[in-house]
PDB file of C-alpha atoms in Angstrom:
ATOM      1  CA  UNK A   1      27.677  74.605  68.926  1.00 87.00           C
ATOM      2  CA  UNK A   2      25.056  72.102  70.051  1.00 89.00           C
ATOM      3  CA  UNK A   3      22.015  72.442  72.135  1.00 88.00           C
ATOM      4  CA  UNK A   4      19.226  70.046  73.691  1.00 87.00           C
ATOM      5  CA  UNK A   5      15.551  71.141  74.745  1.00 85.00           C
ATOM      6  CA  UNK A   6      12.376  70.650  76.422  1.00 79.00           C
ATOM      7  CA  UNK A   7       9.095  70.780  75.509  1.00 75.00           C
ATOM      8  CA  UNK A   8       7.730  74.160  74.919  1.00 79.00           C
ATOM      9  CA  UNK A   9      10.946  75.953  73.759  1.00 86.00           C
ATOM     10  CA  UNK A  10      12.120  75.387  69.885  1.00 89.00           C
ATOM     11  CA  UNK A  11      15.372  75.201  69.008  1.00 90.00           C
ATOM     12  CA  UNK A  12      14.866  75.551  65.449  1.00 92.00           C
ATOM     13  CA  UNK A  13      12.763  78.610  65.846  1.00 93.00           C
ATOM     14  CA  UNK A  14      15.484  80.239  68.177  1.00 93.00           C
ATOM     15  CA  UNK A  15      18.412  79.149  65.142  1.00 94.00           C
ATOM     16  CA  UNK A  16      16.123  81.414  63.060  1.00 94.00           C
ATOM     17  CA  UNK A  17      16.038  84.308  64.811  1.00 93.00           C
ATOM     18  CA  UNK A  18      19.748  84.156  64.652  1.00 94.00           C
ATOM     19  CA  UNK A  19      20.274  83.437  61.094  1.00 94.00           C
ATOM     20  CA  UNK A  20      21.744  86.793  59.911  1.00 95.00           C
ATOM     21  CA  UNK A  21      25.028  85.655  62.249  1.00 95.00           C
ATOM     22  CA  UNK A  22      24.883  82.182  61.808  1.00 95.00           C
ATOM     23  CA  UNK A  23      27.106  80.340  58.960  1.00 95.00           C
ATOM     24  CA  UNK A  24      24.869  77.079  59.513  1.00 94.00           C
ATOM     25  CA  UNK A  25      22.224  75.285  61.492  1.00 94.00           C
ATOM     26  CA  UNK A  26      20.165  72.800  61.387  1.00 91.00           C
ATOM     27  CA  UNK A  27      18.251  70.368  63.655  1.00 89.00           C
ATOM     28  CA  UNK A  28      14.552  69.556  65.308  1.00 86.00           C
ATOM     29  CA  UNK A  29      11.912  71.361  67.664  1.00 83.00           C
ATOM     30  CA  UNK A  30      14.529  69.325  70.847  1.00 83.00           C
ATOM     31  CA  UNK A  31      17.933  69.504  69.565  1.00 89.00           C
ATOM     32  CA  UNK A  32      19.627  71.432  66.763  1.00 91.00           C
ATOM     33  CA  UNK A  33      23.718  72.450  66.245  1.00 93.00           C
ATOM     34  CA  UNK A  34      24.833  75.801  64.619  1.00 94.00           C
ATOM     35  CA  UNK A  35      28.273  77.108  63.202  1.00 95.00           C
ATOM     36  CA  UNK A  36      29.383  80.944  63.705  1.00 95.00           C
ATOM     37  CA  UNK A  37      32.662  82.538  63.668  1.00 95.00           C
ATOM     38  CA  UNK A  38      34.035  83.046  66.907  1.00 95.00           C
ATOM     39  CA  UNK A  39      34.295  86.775  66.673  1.00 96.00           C
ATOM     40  CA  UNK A  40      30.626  86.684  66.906  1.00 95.00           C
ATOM     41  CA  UNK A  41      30.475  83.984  69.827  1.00 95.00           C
ATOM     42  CA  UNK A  42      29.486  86.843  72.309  1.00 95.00           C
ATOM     43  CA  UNK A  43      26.532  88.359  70.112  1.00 95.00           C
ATOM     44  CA  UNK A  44      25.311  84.677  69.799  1.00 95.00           C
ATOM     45  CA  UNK A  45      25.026  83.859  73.286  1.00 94.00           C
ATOM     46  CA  UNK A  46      23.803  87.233  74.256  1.00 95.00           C
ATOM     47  CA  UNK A  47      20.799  87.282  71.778  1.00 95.00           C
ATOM     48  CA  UNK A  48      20.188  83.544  72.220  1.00 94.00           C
ATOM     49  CA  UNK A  49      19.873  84.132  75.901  1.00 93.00           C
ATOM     50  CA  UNK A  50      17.493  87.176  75.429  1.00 94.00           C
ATOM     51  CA  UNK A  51      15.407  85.134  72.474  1.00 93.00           C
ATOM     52  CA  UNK A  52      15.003  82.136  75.277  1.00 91.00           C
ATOM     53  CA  UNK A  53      14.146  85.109  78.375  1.00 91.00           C
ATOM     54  CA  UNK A  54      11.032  86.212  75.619  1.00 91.00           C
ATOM     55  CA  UNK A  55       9.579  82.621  74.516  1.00 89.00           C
ATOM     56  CA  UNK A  56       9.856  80.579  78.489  1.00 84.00           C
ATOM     57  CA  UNK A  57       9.764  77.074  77.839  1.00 83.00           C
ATOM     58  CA  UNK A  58       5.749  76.135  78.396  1.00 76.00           C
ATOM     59  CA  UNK A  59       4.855  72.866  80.406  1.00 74.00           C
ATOM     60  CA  UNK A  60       2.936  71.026  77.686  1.00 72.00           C
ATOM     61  CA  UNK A  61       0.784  67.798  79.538  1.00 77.00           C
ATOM     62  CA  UNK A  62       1.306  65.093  77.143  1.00 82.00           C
ATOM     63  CA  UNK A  63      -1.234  62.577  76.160  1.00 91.00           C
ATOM     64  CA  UNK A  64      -1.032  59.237  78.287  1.00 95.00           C
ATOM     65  CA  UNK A  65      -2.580  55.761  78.191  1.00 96.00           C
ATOM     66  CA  UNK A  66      -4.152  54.440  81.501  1.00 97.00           C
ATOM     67  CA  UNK A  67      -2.176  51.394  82.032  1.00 96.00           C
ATOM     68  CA  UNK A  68      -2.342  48.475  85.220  1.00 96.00           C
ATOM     69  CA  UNK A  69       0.273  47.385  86.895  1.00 94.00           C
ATOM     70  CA  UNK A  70      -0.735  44.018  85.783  1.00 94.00           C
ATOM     71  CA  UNK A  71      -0.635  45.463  81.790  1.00 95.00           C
ATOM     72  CA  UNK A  72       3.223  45.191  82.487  1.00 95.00           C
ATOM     73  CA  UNK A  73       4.071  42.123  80.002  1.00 94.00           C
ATOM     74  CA  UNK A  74       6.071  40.817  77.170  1.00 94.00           C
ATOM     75  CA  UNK A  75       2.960  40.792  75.599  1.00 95.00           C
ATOM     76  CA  UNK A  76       1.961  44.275  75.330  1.00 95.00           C
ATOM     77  CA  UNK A  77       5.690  45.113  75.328  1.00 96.00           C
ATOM     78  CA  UNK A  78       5.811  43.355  72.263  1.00 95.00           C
ATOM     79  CA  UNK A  79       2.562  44.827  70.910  1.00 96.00           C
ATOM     80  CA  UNK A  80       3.894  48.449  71.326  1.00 95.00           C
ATOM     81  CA  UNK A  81       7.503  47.599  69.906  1.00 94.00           C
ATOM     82  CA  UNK A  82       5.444  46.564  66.916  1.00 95.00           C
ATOM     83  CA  UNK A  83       4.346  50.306  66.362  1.00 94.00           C
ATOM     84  CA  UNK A  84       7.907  51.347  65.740  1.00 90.00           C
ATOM     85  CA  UNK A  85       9.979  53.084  65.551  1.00 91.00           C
ATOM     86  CA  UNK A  86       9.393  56.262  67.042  1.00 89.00           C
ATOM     87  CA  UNK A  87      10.656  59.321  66.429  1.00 82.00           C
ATOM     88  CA  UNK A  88       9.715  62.962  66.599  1.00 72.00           C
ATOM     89  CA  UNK A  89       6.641  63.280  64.437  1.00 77.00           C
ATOM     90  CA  UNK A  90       5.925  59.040  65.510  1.00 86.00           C
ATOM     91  CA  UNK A  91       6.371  59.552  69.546  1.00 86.00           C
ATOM     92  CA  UNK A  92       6.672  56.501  71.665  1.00 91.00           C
ATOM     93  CA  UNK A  93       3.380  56.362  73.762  1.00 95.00           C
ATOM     94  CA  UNK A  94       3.353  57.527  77.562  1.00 95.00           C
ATOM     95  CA  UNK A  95       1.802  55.455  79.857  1.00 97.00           C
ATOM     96  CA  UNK A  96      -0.065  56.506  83.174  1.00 97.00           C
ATOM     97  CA  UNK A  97      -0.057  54.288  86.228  1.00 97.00           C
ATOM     98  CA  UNK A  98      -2.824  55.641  89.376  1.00 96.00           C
ATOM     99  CA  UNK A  99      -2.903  55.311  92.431  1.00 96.00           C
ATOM    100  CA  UNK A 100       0.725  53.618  93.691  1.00 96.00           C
ATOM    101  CA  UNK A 101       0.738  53.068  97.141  1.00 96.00           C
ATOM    102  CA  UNK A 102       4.130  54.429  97.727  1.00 95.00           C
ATOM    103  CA  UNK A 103       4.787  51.809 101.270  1.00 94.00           C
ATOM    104  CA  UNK A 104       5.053  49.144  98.141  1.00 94.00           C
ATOM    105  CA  UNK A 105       8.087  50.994  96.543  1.00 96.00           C
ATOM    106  CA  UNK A 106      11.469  50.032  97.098  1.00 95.00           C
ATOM    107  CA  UNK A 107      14.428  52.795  96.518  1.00 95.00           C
ATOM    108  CA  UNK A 108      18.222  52.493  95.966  1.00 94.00           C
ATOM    109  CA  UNK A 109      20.524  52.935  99.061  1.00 92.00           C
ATOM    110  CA  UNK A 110      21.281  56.438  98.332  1.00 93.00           C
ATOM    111  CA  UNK A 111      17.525  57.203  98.262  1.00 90.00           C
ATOM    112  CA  UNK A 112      17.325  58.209  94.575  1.00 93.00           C
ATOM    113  CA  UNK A 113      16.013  55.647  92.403  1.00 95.00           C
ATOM    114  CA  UNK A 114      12.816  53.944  92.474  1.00 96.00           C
ATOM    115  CA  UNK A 115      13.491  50.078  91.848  1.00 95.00           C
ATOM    116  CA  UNK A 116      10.584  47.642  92.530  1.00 95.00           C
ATOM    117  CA  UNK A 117      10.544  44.743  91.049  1.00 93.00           C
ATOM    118  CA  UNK A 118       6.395  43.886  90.771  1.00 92.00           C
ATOM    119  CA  UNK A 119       6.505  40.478  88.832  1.00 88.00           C
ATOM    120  CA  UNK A 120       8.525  37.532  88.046  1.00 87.00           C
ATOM    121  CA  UNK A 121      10.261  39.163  85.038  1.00 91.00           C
ATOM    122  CA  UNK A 122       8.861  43.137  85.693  1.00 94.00           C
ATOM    123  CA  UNK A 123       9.755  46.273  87.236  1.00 94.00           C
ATOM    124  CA  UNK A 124       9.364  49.673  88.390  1.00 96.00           C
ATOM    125  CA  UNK A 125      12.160  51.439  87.067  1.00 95.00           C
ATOM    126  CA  UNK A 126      12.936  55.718  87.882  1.00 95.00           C
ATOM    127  CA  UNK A 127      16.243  56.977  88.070  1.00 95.00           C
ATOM    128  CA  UNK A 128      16.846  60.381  90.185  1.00 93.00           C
ATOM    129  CA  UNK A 129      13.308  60.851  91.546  1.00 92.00           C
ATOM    130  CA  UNK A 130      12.607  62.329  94.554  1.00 90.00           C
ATOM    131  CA  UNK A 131      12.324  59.545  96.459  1.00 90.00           C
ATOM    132  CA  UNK A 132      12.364  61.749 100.291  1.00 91.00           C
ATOM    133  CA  UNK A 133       9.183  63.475  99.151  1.00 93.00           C
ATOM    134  CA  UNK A 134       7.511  60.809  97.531  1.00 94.00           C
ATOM    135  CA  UNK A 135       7.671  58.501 100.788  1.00 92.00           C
ATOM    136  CA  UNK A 136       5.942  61.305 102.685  1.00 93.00           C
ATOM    137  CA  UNK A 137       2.993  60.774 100.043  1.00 94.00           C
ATOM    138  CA  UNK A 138       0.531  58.040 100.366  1.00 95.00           C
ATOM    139  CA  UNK A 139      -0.303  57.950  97.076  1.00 96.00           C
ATOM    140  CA  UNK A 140       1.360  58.688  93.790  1.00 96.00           C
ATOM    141  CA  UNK A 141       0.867  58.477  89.884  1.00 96.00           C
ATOM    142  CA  UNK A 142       3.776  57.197  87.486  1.00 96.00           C
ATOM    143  CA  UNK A 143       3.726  58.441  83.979  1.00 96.00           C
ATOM    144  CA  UNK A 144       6.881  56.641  81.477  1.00 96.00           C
ATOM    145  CA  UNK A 145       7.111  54.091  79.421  1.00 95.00           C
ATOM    146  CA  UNK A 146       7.972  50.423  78.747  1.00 96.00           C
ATOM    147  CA  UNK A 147      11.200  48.911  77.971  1.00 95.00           C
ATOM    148  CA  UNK A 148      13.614  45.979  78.681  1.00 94.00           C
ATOM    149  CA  UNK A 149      16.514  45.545  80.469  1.00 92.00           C
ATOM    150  CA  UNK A 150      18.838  42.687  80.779  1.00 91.00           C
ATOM    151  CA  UNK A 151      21.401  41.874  83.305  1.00 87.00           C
ATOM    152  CA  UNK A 152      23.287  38.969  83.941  1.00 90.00           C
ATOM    153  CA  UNK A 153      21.381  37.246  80.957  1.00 91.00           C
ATOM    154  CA  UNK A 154      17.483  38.005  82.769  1.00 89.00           C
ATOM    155  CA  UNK A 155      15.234  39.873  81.195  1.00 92.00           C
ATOM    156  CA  UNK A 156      12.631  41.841  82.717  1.00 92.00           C
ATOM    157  CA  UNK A 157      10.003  44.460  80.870  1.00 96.00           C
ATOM    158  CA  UNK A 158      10.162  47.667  82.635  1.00 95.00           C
ATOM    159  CA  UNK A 159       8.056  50.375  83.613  1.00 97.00           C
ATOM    160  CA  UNK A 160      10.159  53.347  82.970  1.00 96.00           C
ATOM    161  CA  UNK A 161       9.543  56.696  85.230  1.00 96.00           C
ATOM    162  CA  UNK A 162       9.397  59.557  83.802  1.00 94.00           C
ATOM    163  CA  UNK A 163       7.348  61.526  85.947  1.00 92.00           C
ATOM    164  CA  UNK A 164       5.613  61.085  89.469  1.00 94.00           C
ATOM    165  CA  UNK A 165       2.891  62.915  91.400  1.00 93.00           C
ATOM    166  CA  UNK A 166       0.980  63.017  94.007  1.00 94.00           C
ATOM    167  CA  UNK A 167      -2.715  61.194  92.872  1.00 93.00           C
ATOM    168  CA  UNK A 168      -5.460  63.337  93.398  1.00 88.00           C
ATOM    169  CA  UNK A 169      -7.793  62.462  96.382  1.00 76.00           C
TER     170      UNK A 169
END
């Protein structure tokens, strides 16, 4: 078996608690994979389940860099991409955009992507956001990160949305 996570719940840790029925397992704090034998399939699931009900996944607020909407470049792209790569222990850094008037944002058709192009070659990029509820807010803050994306041989540095919320007042 195979399993992803989210901050606050560690995958490795669980795999440990199970190790007296597990044949192998391996893997990070975010994803891991195990082996059992399948007689055993319904003890795994049933003590993995109650292991996950006793250690809730906790919201951890990660560190972010204030960033402008005018910091969106090839130039600081290009001074971040520098840093790499990232990994687990290395993470790529998170970036924190205030105050959005959310009027300037344009969404997909189907109302759940946020896709604003802000510059000749840049863009506000967030793929299933809530786009209904963040209309009805005047103001929001982005936290992602920057990347590129090419398309029909243009490329643009994007802003990458990870997270939205309402800025404070």
């Amino acid at each position: 078996g195979s399993c992803r996570s989210t901050d606050g719940f560690n995958v490795v840790d669980a795999f440990n608690e199970l190790k007296d029925i597990l044949l192998t397992a391996g893997g990070h704090a975010f994803a891991g994979g195990c082996t059992f034998k399948k007689s055993d399939f319904e003890i795994f699931k049933n003590r993995f389940i109650r292991y996950a009900e006793e250690h809730p996944t906790v919201h951890v607020e990660k560190e972010t860099i204030d960033m402008k909407l005018t910091d969106i470049n090839f130039d600081n792209y290009s001074l971040i991409k520098s840093f790499s790569p990232y990994g687990e222990e290395w993470s790529a850094p998170l970036f924190k955009i205030s105050r959005i008037n959310t009027r300037s944002l344009f969404f997909s058709r189907d109302g759940k992507h946020i896709l604003t192009q802000i510059g000749q070659s840049t863009r506000l990029t967030g793929f299933n956001q809530p786009c209904d509820e963040i209309s009805k807010i005047p103001f929001i803050d982005m936290v992602g990160s920057l990347r590129t994306s090419s398309y029909r041989g243009i490329t643009n540095i994007e802003f990458f949305i990870k997270e939205t919320k309402e800025s404070a007042k």
